[in-house]
Coordinates of C-alpha atoms in Angstrom, one line a residue:
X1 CA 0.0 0.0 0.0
X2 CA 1.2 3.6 -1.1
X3 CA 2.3 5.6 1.7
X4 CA -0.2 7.9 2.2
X5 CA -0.1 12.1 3.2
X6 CA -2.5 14.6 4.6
X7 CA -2.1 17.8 5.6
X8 CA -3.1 17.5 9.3
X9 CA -3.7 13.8 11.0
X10 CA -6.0 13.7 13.7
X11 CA -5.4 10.9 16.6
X12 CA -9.1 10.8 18.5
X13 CA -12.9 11.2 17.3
X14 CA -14.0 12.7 20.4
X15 CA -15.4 16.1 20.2
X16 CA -11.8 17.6 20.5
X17 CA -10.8 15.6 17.6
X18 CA -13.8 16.0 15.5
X19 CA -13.9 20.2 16.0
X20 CA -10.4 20.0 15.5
X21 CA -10.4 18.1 12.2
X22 CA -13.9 19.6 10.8
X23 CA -12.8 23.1 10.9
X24 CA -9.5 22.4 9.1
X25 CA -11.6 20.6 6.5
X26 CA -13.5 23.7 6.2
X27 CA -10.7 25.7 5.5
X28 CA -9.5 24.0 2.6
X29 CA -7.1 21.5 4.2
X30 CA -6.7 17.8 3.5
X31 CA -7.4 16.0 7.0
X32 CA -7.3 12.4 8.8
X33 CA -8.9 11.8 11.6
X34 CA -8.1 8.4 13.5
X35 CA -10.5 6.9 15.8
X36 CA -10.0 3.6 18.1
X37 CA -13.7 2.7 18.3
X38 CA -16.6 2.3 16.4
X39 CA -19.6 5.0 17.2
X40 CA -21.6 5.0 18.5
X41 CA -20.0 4.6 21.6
X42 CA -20.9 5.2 25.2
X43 CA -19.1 8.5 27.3
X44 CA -19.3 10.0 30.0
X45 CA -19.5 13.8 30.2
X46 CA -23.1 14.7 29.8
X47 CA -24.2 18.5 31.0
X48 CA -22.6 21.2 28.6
X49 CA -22.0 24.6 29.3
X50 CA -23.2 27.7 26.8
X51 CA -19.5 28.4 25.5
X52 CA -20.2 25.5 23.5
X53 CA -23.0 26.9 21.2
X54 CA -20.6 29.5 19.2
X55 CA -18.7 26.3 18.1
X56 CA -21.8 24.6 17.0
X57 CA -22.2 28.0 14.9
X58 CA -18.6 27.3 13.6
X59 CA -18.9 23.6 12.7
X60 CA -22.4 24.0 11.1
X61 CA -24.4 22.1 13.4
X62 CA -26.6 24.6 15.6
X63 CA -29.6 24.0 13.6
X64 CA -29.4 20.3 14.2
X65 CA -28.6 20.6 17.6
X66 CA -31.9 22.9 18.0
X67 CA -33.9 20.0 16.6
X68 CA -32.1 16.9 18.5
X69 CA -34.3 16.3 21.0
X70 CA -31.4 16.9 23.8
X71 CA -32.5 18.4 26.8
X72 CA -32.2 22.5 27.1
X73 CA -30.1 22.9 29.9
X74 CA -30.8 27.0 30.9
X75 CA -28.8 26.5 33.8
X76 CA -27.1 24.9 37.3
X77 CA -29.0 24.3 40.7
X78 CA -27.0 24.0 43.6
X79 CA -27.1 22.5 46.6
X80 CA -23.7 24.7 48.3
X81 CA -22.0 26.5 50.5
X82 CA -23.0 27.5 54.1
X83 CA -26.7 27.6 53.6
X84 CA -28.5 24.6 52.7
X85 CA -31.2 26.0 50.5
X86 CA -30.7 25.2 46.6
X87 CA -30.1 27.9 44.8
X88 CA -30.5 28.9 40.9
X89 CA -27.9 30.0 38.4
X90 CA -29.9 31.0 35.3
X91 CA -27.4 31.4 32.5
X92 CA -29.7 34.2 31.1
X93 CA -28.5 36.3 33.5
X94 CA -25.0 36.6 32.9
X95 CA -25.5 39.8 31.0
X96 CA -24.6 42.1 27.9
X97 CA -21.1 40.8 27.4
X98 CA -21.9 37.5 26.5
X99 CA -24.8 37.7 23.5
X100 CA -27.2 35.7 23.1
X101 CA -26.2 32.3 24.5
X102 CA -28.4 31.5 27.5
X103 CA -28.5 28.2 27.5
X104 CA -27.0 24.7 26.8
X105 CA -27.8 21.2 26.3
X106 CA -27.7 17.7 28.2
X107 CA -26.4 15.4 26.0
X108 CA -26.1 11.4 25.1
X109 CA -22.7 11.2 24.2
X110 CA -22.8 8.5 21.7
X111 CA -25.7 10.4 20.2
X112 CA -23.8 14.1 20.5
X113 CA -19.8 12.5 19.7
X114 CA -21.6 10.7 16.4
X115 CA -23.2 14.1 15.3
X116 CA -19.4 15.3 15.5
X117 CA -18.0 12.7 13.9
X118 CA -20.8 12.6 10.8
X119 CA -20.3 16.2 10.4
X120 CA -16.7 15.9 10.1
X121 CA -16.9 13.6 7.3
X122 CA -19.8 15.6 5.7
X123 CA -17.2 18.3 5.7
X124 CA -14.7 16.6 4.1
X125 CA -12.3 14.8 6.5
X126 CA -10.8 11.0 6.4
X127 CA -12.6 9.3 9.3
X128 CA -11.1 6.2 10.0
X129 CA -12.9 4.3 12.7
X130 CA -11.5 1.0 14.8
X131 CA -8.2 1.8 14.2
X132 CA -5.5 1.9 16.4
X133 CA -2.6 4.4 16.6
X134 CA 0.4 2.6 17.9
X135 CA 3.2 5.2 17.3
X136 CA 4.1 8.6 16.0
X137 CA 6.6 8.8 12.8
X138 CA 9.3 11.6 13.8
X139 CA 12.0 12.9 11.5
X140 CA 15.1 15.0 13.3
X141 CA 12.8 15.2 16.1
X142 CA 9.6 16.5 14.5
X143 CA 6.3 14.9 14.6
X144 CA 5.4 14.0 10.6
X145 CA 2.8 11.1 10.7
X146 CA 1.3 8.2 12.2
X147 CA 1.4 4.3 12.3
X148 CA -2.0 2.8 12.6
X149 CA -3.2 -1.1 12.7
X150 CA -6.8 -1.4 11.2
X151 CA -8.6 -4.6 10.4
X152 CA -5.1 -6.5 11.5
X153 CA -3.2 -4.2 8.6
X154 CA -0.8 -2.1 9.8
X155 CA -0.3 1.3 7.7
X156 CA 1.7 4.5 7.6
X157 CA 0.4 8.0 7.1
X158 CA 2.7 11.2 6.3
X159 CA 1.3 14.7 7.6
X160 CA 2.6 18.4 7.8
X161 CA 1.0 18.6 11.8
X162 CA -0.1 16.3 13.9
X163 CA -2.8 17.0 16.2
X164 CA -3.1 15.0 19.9
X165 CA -6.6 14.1 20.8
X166 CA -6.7 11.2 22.2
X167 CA -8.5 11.9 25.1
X168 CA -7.2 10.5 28.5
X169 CA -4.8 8.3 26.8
X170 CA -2.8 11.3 26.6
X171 CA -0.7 9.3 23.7
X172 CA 1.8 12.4 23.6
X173 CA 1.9 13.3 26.8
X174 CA 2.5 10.4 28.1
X175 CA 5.1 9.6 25.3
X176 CA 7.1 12.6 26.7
X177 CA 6.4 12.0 30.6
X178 CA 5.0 15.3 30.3
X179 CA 1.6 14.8 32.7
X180 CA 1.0 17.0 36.3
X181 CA -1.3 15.6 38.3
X182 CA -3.5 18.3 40.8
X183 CA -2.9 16.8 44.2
X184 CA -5.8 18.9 45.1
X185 CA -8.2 17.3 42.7
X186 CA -7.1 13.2 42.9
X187 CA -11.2 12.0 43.2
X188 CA -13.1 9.4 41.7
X189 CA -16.5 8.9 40.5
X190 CA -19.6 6.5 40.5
X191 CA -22.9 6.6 38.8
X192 CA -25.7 4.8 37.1
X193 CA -29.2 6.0 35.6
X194 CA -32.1 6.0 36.7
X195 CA -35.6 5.7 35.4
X196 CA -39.2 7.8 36.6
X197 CA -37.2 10.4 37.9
X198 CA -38.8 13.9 38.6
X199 CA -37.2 17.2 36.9
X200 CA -37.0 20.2 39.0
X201 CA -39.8 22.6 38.3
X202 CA -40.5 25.1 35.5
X203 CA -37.8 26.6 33.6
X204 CA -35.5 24.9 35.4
X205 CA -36.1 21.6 34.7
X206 CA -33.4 20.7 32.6
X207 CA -30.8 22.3 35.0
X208 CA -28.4 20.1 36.5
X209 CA -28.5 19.8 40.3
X210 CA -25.3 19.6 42.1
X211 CA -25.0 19.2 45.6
X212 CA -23.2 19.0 48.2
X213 CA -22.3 16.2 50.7
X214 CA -19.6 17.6 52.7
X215 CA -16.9 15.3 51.6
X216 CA -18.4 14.8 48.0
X217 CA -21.0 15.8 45.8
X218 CA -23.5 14.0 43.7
X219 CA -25.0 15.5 40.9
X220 CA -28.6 14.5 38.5
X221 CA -28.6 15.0 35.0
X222 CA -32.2 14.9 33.4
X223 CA -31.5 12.9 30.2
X224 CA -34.3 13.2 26.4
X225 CA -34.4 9.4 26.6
X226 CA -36.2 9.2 29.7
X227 CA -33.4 8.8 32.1
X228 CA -31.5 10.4 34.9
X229 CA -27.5 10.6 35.1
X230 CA -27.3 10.1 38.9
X231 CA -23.3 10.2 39.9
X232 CA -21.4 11.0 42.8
X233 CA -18.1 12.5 43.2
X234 CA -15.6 12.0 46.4
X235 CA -11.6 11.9 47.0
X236 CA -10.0 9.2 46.0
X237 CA -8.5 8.2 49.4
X238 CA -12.3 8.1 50.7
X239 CA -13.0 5.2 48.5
X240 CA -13.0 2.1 49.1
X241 CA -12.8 -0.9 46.3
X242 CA -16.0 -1.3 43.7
X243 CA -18.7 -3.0 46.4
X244 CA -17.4 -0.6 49.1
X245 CA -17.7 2.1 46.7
X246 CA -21.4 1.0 45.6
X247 CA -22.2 1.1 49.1
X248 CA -21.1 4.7 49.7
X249 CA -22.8 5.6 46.7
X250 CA -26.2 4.0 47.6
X251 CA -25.9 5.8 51.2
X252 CA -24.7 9.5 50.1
X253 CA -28.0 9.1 48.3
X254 CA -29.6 7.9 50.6
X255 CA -28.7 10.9 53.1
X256 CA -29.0 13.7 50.2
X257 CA -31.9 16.1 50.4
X258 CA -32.9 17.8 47.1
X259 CA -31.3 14.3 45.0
X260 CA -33.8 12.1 46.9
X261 CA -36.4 14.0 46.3
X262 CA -35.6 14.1 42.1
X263 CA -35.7 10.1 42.4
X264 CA -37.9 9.2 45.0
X265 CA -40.1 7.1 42.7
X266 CA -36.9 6.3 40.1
X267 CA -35.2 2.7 39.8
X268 CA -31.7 2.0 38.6
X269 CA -31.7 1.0 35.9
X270 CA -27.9 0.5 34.8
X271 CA -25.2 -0.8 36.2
X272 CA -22.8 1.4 38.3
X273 CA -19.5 2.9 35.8
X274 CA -16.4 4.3 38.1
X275 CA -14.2 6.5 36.6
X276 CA -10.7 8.1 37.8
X277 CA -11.4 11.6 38.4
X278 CA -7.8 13.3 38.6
X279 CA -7.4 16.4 37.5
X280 CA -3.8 17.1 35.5
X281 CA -2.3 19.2 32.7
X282 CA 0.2 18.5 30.3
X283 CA 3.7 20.4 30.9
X284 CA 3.5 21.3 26.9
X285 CA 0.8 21.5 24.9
X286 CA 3.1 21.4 21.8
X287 CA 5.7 20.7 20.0
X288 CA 7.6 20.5 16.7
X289 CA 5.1 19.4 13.8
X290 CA 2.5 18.5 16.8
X291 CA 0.3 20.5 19.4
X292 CA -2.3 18.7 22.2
X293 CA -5.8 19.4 22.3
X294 CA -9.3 18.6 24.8
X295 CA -8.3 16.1 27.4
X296 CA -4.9 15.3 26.1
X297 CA -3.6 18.5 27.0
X298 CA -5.5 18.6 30.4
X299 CA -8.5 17.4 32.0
X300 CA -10.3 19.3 34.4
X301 CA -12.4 18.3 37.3
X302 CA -16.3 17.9 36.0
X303 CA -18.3 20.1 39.2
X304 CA -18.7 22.7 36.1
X305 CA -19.5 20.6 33.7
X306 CA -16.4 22.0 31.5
X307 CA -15.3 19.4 29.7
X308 CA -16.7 19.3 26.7
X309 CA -16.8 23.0 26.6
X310 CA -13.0 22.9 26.4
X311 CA -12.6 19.9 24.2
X312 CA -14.9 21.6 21.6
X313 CA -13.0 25.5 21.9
X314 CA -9.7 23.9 22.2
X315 CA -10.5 22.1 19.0
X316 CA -11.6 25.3 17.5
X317 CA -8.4 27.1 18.8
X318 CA -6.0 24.6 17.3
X319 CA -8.0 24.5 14.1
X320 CA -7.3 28.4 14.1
X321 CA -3.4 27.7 15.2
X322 CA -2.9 24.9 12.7
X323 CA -4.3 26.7 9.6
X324 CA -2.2 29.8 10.3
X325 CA 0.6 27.8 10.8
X326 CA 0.3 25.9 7.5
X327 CA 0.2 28.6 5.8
X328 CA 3.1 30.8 7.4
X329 CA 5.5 28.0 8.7
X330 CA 8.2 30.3 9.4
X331 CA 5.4 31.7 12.4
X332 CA 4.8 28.0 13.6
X333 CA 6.6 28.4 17.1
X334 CA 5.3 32.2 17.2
X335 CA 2.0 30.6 16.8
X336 CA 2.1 27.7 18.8
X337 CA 3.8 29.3 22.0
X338 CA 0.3 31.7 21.4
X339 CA -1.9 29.0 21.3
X340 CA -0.6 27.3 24.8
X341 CA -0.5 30.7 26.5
X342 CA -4.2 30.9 25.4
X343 CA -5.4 27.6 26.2
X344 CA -3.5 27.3 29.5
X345 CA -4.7 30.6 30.5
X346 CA -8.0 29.8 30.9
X347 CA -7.4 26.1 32.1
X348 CA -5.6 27.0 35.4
X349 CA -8.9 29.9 36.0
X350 CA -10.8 26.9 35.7
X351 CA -8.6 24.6 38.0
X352 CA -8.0 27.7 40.5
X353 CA -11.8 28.3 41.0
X354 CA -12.8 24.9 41.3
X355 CA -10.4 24.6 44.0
X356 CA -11.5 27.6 46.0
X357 CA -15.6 26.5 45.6
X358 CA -14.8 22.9 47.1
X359 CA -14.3 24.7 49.9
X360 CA -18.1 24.5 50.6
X361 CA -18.1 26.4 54.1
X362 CA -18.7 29.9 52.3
X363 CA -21.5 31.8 51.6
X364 CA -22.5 32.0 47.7
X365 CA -21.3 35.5 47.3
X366 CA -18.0 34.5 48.2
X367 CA -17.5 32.1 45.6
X368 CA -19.6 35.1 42.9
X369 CA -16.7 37.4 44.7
X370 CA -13.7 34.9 43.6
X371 CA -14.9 34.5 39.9
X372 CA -14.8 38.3 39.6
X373 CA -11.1 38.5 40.9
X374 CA -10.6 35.8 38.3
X375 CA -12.0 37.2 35.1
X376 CA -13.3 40.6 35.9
X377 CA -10.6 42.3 38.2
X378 CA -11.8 46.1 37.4
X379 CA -15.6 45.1 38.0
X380 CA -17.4 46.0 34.8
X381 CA -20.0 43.1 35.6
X382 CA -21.8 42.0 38.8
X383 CA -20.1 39.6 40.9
X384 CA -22.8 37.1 40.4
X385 CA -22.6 37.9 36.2
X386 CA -19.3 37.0 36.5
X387 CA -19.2 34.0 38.6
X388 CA -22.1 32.8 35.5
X389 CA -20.3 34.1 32.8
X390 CA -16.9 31.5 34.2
X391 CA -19.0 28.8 35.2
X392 CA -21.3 29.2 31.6
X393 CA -17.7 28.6 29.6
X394 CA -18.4 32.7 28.2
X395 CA -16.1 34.0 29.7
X396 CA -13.2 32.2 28.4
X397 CA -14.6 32.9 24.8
X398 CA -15.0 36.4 25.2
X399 CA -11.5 37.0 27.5
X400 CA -9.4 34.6 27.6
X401 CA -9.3 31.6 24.8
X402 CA -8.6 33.3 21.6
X403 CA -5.4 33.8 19.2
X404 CA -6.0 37.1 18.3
X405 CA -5.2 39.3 20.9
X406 CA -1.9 40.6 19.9
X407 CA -1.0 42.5 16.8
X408 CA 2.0 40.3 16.7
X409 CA 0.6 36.6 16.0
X410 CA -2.4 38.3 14.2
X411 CA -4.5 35.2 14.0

């Protein structure tokens, strides 16, 4: 078989991957994308946040996203902080600077990942499916293609830029040694679904409720195919092995408040899925002829529901990086050292302000307070605007997560 070339290979069909690879196809460039398994395919990582939608605009698929039947999620309830009344975050309310994005979806993943993944090959990309990437071709130390296995065939694949997406197999990152682990943020995580659940009322019935159990949180996702995402979330050094951990789940339910009362007529109706919830960051989120994107440069814990939010703009960002790159690749460090800056920049706000709200002894203004300092130091917003503009994913669209913020790069 003829060697073959692209102009950007993409390892990982999540929806890092698939933004990633769409939007290059869009601009005119010659893209594979290489996915391990067959969708669809089950995922965690249900609740979205409203940064997403302007990336639906991007890719082309807001209109079929409108007419999915996918829950509309307008916002969070929360069950935290010193007071043990729920209270509401509309994401309507997080005022002029973010437009007209006031709400979000809840998502099945294999049905949400395979709209991705359809759309990139509607747009022109190389999708291969069950296919294995089992190392990365380098030439005086620059990345310049892949080796694959597919249907027991092994093959090589020549690119000008290699893009990382792979998810939490972190294929690069791990490659390099180049993974930080939070200490902060080691948890793990437990759920099932649930069937004849109750939604909260009116408007906010598609809201997810998170709340808080002292030394964890649980949180209910109310799914389109009739079912609840019930999980709860707790250190790692809490936990015991999988029946111990079953048994913690089944009783933090059992002692919740505002949870119970969502499934007080619901059965399980799945088995229980655990997870490794550790929070880390890649050292580098690039390199020569590659970059990392979505959980392959960093995962983040989920209390915000942010990780498909920055799998989906850290897609688009490297899609921006790439293309500029390709087609000035005497800038490609220039534009590369821009596109970690960016993407790292509003990572560790993320990380730093999950940190201070698991600290769940403080009144809600505090933690509305903290998000100001973050994103809005000179106070053009409400506290509370900005603590829903960080949590909503806006902010980092609107501040932070962008390439064109200095005359220099010019992106």
């Amino acid at each position: 078989m003829a060697e073959q070339f692209f102009d950007v290979a993409v390892v990982g069909g999540g929806p890092a991957g698939a933004t990633c690879a769409t939007l290059l196809a869009k601009k005119g460039h010659h893209v594979l994308l290489v996915e391990k398994e067959k969708f669809p395919r089950y995922h965690i990582g249900e609740s979205t946040v409203p940064g997403v939608l302007p990336v639906f605009e991007e890719l082309g698929i807001a209109d079929e996203m409108k007419k999915h039947a996918f829950v509309k999620k307008r916002g969070i309830t929360l069950v935290w902080g010193q007071g043990r009344e729920p209270w509401d975050v509309d994401f309507a309310d997080a005022g002029p600077l973010t437009g007209p994005y006031d709400h979000a979806y809840q998502v099945v993943r294999s049905e949400f990942d395979s709209i991705l993944l359809a759309n990139a090959r509607h747009c022109g990309v190389t999708v291969l499916e069950d296919t294995t990437v089992v190392d990365f071709l380098f030439e005086d130390e620059r990345c310049c293609g892949l080796k694959y296995t597919r249907s027991g065939k092994a093959s090589t694949v020549r690119a000008r830029f290699v893009v990382d997406a792979s998810g939490q197999n972190t294929l690069l990152a791990r490659r390099y040694n180049l993974l930080e682990w939070d200490e902060g943020l080691k948890n793990v995580a437990i759920w099932a679904y649930y069937q004849g659940g109750k939604t909260l009322p009116g408007r906010n019935a598609g809201n997810i409720l998170v709340e808080n159990m002292y030394d964890s949180w649980l949180w209910v996702i109310p799914l389109h195919d009739g079912t609840h995402s019930v999980g709860l979330v707790m250190p790692a050094e809490n936990a015991g092995g999988k029946q111990a951990l079953e048994q913690q789940f089944e009783e933090t339910l059992e002692n919740s408040v505002e949870t119970k009362k969502l499934l007080v007529a619901a059965q399980r109706v799945s088995n229980y899925r655990t997870a490794r919830d550790w929070s880390y960051k890649s050292q580098r989120f690039y390199g020569p002829g590659f970059l990392l994107t979505g959980d392959a440069a960093g995962f983040v814990d989920p209390l915000f529901s942010t990780g498909v939010f920055l799998a989906l703009r850290g897609g688009s960002l490297a899609s921006a990086a790439i293309d500029r790159l390709l087609k000035t690749p005497e800038r490609e460090a220039e534009v590369l050292k821009r596109y970690e800056e960016s993407y790292r920049d509003f990572f560790d706000v993320v990380i730093s302000f999950v940190h201070y709200f698991y600290d769940a002894s403080k009144e809600k203004e505090a933690y509305w307070h903290r998000a100001q300092e973050l994103i809005d130091p000179i106070e053009q917003m409400t506290s509370r605007q900005d603590f829903i503009r960080l949590i909503s994913g806006q902010a980092g669209i609107v501040d932070v997560m962008r390439l064109d913020t200095t005359e220099k790069v010019n992106l």
